[in-house]
PDB file of C-alpha atoms in Angstrom:
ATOM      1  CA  UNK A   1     -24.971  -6.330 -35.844  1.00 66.00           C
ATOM      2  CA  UNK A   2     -27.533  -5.149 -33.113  1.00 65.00           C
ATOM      3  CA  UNK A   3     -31.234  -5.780 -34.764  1.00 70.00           C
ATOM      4  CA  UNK A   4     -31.468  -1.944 -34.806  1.00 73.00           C
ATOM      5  CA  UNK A   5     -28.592  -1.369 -37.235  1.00 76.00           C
ATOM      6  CA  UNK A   6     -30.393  -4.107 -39.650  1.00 78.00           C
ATOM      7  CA  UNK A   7     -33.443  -1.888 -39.619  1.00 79.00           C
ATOM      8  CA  UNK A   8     -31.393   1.418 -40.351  1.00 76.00           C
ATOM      9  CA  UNK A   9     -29.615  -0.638 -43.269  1.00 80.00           C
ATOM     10  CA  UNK A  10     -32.734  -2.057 -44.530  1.00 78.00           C
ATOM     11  CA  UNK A  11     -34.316   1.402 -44.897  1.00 76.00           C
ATOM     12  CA  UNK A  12     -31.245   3.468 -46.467  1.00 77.00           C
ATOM     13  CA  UNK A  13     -29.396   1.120 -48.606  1.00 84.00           C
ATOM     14  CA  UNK A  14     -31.509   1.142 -51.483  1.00 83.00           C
ATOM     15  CA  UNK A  15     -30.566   5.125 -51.540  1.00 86.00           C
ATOM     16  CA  UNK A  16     -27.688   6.465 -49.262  1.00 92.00           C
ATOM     17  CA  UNK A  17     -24.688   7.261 -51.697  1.00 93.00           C
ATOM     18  CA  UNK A  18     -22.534   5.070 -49.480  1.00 94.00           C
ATOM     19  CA  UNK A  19     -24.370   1.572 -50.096  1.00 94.00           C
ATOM     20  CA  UNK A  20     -24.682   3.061 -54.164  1.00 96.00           C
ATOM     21  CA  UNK A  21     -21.289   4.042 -54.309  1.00 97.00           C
ATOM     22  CA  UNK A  22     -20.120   0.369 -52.427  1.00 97.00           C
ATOM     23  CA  UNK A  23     -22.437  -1.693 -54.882  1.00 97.00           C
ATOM     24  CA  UNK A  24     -20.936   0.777 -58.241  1.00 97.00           C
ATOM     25  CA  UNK A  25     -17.653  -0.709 -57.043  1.00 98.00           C
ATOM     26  CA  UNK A  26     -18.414  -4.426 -55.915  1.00 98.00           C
ATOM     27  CA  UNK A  27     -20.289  -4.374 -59.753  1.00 98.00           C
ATOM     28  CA  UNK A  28     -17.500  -2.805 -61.486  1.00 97.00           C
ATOM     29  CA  UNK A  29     -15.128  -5.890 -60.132  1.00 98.00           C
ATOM     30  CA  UNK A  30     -17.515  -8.526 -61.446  1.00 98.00           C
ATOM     31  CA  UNK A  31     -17.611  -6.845 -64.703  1.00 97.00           C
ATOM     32  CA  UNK A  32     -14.291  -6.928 -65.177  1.00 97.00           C
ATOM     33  CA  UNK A  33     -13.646 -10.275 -63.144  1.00 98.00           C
ATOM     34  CA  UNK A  34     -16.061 -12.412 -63.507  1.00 98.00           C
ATOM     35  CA  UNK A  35     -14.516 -15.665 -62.360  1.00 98.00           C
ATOM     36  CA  UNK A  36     -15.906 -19.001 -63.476  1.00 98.00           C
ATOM     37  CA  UNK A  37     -19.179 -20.445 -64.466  1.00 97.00           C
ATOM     38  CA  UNK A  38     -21.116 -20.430 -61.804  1.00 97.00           C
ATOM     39  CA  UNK A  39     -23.846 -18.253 -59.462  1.00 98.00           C
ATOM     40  CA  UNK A  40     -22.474 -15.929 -57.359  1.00 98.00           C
ATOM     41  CA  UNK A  41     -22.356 -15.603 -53.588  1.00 98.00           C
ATOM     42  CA  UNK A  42     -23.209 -12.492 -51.453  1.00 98.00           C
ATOM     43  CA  UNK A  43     -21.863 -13.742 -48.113  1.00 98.00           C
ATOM     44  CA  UNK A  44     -23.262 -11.365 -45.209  1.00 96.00           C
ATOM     45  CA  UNK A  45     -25.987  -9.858 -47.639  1.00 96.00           C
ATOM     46  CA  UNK A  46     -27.510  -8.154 -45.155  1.00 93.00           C
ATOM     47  CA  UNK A  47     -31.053  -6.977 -45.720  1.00 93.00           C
ATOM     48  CA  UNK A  48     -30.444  -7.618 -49.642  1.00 95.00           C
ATOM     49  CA  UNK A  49     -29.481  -4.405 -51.093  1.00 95.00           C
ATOM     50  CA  UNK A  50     -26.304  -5.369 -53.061  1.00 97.00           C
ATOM     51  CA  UNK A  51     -28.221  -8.926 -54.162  1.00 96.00           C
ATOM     52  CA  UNK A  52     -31.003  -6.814 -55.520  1.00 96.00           C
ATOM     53  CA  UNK A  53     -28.438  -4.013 -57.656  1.00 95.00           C
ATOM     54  CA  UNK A  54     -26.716  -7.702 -58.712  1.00 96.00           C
ATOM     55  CA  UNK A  55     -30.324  -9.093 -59.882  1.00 95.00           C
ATOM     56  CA  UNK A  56     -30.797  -5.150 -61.771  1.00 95.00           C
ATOM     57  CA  UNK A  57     -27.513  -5.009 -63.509  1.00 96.00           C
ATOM     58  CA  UNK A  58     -26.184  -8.953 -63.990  1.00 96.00           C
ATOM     59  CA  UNK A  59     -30.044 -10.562 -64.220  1.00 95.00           C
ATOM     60  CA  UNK A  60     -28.471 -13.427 -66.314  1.00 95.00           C
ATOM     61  CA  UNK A  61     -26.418 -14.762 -63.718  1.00 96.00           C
ATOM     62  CA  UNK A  62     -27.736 -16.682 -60.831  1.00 97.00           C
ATOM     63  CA  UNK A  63     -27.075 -15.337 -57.194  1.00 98.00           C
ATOM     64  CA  UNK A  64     -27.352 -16.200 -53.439  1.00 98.00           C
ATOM     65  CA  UNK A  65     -26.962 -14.365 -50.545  1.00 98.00           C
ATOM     66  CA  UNK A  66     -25.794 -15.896 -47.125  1.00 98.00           C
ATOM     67  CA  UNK A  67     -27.321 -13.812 -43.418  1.00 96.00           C
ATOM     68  CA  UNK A  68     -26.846 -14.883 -40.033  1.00 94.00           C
ATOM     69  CA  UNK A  69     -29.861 -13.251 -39.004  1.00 91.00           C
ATOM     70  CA  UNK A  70     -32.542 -15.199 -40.189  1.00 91.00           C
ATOM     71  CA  UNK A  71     -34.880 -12.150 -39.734  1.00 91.00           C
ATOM     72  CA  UNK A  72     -32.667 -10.375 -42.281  1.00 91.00           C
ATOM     73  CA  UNK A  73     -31.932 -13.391 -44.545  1.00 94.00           C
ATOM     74  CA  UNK A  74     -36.003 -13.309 -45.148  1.00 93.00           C
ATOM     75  CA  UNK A  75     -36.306  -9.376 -45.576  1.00 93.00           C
ATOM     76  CA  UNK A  76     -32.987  -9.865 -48.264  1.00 94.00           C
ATOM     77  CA  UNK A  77     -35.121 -12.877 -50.183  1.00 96.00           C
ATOM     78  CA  UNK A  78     -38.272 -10.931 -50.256  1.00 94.00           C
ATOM     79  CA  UNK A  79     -36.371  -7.238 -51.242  1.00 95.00           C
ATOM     80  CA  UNK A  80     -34.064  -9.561 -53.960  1.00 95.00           C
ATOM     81  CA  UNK A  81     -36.300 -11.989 -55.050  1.00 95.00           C
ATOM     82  CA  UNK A  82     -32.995 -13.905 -55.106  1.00 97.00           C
ATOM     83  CA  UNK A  83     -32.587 -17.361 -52.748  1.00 97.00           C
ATOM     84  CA  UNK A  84     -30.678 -16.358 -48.955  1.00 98.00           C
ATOM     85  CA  UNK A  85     -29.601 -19.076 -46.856  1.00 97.00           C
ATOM     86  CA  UNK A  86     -29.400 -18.279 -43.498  1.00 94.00           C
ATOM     87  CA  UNK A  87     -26.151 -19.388 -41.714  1.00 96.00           C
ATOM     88  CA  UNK A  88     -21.989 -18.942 -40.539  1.00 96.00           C
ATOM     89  CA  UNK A  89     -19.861 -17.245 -42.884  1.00 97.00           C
ATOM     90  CA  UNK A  90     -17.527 -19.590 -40.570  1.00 98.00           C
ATOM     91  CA  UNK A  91     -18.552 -22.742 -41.898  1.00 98.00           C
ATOM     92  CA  UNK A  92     -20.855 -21.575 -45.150  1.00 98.00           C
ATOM     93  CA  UNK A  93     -23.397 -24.158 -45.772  1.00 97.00           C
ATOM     94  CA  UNK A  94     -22.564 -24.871 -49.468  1.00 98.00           C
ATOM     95  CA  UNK A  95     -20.742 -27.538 -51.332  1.00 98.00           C
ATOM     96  CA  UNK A  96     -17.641 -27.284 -52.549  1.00 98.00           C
ATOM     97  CA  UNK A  97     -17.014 -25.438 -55.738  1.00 98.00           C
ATOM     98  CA  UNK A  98     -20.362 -24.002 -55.814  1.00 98.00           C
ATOM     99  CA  UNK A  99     -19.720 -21.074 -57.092  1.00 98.00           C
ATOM    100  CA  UNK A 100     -18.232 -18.934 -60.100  1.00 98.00           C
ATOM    101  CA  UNK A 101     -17.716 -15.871 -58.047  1.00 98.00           C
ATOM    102  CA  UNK A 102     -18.166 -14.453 -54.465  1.00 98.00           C
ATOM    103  CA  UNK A 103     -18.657 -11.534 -53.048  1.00 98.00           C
ATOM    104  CA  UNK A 104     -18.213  -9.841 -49.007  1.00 98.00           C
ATOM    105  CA  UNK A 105     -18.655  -5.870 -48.582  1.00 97.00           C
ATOM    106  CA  UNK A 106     -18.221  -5.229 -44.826  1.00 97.00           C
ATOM    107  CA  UNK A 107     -18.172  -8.898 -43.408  1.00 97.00           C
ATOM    108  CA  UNK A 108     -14.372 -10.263 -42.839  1.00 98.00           C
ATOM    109  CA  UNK A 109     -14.205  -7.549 -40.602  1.00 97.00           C
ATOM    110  CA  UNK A 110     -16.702  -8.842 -38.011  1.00 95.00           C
ATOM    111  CA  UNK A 111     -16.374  -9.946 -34.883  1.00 95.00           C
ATOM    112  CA  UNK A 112     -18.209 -12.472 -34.965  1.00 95.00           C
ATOM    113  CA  UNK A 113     -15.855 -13.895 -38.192  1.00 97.00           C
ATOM    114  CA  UNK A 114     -12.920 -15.360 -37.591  1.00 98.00           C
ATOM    115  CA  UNK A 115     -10.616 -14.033 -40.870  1.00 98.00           C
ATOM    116  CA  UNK A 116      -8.373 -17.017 -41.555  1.00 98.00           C
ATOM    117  CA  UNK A 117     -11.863 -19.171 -41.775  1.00 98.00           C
ATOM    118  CA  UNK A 118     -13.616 -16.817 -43.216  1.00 98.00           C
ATOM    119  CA  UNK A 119     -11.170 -16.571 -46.050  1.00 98.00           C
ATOM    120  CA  UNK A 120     -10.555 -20.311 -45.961  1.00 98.00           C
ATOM    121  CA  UNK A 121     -14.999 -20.996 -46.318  1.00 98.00           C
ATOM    122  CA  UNK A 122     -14.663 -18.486 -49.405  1.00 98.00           C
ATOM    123  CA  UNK A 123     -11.955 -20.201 -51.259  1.00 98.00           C
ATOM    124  CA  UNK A 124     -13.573 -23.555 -50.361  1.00 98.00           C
ATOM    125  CA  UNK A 125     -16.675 -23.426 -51.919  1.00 98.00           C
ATOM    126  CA  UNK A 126     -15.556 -21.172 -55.534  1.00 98.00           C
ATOM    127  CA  UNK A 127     -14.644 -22.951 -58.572  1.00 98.00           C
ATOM    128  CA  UNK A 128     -11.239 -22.953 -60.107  1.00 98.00           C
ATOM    129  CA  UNK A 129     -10.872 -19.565 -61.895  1.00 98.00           C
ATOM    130  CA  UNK A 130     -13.697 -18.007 -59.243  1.00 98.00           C
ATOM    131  CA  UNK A 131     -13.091 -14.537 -58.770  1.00 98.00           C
ATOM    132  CA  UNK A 132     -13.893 -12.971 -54.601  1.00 98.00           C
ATOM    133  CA  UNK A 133     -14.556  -9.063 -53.922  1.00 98.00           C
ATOM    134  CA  UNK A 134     -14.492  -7.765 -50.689  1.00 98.00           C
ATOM    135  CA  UNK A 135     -15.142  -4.605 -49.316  1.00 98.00           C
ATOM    136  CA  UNK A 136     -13.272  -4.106 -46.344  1.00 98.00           C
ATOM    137  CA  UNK A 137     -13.541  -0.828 -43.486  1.00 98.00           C
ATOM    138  CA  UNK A 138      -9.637   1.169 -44.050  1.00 98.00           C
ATOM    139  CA  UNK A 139      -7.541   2.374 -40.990  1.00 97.00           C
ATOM    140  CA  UNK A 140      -7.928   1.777 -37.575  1.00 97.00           C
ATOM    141  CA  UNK A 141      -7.102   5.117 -37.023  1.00 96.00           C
ATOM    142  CA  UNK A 142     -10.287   5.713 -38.177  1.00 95.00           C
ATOM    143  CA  UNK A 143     -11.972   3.604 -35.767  1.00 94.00           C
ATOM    144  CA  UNK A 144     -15.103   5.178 -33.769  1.00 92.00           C
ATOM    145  CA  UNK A 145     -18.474   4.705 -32.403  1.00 88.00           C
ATOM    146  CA  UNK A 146     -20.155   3.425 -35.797  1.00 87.00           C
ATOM    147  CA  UNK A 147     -17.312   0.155 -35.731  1.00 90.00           C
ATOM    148  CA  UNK A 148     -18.633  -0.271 -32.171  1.00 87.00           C
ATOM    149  CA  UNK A 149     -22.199  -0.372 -33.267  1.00 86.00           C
ATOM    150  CA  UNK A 150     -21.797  -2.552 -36.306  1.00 88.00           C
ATOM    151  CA  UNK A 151     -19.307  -4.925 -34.514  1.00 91.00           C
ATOM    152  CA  UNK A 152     -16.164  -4.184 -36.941  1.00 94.00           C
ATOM    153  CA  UNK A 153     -13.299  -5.950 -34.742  1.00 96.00           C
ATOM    154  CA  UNK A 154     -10.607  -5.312 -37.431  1.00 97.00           C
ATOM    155  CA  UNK A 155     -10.101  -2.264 -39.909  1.00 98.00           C
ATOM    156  CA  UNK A 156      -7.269  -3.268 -42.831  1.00 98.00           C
ATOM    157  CA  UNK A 157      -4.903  -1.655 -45.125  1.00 98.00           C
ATOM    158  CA  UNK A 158      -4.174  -2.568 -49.004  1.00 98.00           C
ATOM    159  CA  UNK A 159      -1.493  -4.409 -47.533  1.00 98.00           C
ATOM    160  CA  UNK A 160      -3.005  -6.352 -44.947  1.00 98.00           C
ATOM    161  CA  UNK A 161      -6.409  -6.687 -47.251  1.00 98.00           C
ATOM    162  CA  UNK A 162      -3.463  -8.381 -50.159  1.00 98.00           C
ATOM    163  CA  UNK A 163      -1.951 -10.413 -47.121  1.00 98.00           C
ATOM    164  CA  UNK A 164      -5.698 -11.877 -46.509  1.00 98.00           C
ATOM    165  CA  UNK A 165      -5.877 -13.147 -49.447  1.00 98.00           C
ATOM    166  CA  UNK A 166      -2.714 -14.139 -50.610  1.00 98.00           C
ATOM    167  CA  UNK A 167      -2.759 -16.359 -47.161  1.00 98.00           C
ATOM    168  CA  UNK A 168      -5.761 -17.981 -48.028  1.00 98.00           C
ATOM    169  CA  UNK A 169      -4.287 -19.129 -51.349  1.00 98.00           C
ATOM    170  CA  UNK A 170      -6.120 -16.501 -53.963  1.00 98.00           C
ATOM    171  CA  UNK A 171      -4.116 -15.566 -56.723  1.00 98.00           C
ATOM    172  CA  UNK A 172      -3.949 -12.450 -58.978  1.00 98.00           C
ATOM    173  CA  UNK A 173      -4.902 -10.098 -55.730  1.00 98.00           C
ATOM    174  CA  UNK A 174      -5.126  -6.716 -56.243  1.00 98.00           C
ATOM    175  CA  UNK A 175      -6.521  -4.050 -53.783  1.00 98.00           C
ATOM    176  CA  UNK A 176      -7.319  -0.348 -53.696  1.00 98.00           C
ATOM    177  CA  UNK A 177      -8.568   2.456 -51.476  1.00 98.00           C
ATOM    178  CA  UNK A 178     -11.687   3.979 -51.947  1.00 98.00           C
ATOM    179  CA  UNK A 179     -13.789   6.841 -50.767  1.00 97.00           C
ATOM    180  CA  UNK A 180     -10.036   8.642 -50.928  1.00 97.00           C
ATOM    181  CA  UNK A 181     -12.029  12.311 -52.281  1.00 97.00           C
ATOM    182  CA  UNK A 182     -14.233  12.466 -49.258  1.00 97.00           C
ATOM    183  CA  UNK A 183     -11.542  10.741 -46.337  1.00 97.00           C
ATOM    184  CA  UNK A 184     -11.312  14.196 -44.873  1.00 96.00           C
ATOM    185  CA  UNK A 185     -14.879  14.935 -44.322  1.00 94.00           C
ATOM    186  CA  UNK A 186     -14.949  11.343 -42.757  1.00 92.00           C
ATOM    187  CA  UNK A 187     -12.360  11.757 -40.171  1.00 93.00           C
ATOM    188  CA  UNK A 188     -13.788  14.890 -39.166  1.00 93.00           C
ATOM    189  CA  UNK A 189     -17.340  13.368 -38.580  1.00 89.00           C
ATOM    190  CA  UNK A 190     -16.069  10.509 -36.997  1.00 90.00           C
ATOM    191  CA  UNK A 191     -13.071  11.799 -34.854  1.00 89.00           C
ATOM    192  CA  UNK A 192     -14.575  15.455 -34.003  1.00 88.00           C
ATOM    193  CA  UNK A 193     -17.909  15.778 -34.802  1.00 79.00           C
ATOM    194  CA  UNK A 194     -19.320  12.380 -33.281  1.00 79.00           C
ATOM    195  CA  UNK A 195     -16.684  11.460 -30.977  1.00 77.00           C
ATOM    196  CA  UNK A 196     -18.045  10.514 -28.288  1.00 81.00           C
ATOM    197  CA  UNK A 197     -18.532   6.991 -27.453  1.00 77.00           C
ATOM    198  CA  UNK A 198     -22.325   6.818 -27.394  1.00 74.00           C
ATOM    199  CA  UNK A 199     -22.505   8.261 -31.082  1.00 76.00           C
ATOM    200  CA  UNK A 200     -24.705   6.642 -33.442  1.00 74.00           C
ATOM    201  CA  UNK A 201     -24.180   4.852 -36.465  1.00 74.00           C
ATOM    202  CA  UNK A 202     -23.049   6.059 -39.881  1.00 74.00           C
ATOM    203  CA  UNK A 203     -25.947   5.016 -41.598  1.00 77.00           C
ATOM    204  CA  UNK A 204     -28.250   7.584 -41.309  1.00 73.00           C
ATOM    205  CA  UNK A 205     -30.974   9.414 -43.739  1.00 76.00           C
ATOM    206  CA  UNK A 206     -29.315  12.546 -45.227  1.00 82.00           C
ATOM    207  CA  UNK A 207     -30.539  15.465 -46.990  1.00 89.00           C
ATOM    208  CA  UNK A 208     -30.908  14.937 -50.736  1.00 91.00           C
ATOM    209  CA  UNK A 209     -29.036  17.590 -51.724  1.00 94.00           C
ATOM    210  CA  UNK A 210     -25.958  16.683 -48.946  1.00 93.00           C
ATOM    211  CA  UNK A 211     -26.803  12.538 -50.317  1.00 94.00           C
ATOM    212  CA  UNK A 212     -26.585  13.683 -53.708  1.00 95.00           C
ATOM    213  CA  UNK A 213     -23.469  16.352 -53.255  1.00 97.00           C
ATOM    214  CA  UNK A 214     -21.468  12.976 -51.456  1.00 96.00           C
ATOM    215  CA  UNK A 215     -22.808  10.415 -54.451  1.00 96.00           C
ATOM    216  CA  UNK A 216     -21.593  13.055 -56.801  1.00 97.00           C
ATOM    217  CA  UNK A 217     -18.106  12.854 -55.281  1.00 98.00           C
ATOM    218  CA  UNK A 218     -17.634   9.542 -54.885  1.00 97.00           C
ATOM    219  CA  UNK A 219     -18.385   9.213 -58.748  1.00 98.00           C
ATOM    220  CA  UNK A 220     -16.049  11.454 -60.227  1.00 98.00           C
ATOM    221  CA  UNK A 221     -13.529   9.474 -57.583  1.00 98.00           C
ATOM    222  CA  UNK A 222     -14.870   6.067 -59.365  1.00 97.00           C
ATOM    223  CA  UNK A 223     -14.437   7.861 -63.133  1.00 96.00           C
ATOM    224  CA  UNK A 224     -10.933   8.541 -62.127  1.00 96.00           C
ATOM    225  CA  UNK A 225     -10.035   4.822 -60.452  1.00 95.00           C
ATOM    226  CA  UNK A 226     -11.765   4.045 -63.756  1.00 93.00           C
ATOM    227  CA  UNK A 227      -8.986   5.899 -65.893  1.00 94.00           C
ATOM    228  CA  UNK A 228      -6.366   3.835 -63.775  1.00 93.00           C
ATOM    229  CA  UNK A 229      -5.102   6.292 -61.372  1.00 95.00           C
ATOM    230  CA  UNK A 230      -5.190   4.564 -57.906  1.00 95.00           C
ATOM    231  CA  UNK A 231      -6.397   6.458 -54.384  1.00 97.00           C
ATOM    232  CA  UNK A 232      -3.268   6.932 -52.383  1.00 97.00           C
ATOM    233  CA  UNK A 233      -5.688   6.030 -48.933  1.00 98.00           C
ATOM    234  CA  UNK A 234      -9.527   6.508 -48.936  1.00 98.00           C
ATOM    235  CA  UNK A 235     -12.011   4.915 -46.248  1.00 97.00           C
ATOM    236  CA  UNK A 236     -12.386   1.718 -47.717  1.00 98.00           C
ATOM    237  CA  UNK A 237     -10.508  -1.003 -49.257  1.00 98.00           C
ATOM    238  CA  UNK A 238     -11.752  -3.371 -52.515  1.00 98.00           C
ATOM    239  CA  UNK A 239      -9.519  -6.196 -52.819  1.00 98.00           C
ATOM    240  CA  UNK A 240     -10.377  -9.158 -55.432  1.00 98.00           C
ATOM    241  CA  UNK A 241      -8.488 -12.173 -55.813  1.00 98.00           C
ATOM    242  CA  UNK A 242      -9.200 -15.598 -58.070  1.00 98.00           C
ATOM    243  CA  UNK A 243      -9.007 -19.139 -56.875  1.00 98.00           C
ATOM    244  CA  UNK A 244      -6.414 -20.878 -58.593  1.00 98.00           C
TER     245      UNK A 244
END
């Protein structure tokens, strides 16, 4: 991502519903898959807000985040208080079988990642019985000036999220649309109200009560994928999958 986009992320993750309502879902995975024995890895953790809601909510278990940006790997250490290696989700710099459990929100989809090596870096380095979450963007349809400005090169479907990681050799895949409740207001934001080329960004400081009034959404959404009824599309897919 363009430096600027790190600094917008670093500021509004810790509170934007979106980054909550991404990390609620990412969390609720490694609850109920945990994978193997073993740390867990945040590849592309950003500026650090999903490793620091993983040191709040699983302190127990040991994590690592992985950056490109070495500027970001070192704001991500210092928010987490959690180790971040800076370096290529194409060719992570771990052993193999290193770890019980890995997680992606946003990354596969970069341009700068190649998928199939991505995928293949993932299974590589998790242990037998290692669970992997990713969050990926849904639709290209969807596309618009925010992909451009976060350098998304590839939106996915359940489908094509399953096919990911069914081709990489994960087992017991499973994927699901989320954000389904609020798709419509998305579409219209992205493909009337800021669709012009030079648009910025979708993360962005909102209101509280309009931050709140979204989180609140998004939550009774979560209750209800909770209850085991599935989204029939939403703006973002959560696929897991386990390394046999």
């Amino acid at each position: 991502m363009e430096p600027a986009e790190y600094a917008l992320m670093d500021a509004a993750e810790d509170g934007m519903w979106w980054f909550r309502a991404a990390h609620a879902r990412v969390l609720d995975a490694l609850h109920t898959r945990p994978g193997a024995a073993g740390p867990v890895l945040d590849a592309g953790c950003g500026t650090g807000g999903f490793l620091l809601r993983l040191a709040q909510h699983m302190p127990d278990r040991p994590a690592i985040g992985l950056e490109y940006m070495a500027d970001a790997a070192r704001r991500a250490q210092q928010k987490a208080n959690r180790p971040v290696a800076a370096g290529d989700a194409n060719a992570l710099p771990f052993a193999d079988a290193s770890f019980g459990a890995a997680v992606s929100i946003d990354v596969i989809c970069h341009a700068g990642v190649d998928p199939a090596r991505g995928m293949a870096e993932l299974h590589r380095v998790l242990r037998p019985g290692g669970t992997v979450v990713l969050n990926l963007p849904a639709y290209e349809w969807l596309r618009s000036a925010h992909d451009a400005r976060v350098h998304t090169a590839r939106r996915y479907t359940a489908g094509s999220a399953r096919a990911l990681l069914e081709e990489a050799g994960f087992t017991q895949v499973s994927a699901r649309y989320w954000n389904g409740l609020l798709l419509p207001l998305m579409a219209l934001q992205r493909k009337v109200l800021q669709a012009r080329a030079d648009a910025p960004s979708d993360v962005a400081h909102f209101p509280p009560w309009i931050d709140k009034t979204l989180h609140a959404v998004s939550e009774i959404e979560r209750r209800i994928g909770g209850a085991g009824i599935p989204m029939p599309g939403g703006g973002s897919v959560l696929v897991i999958g386990t390394r046999p």
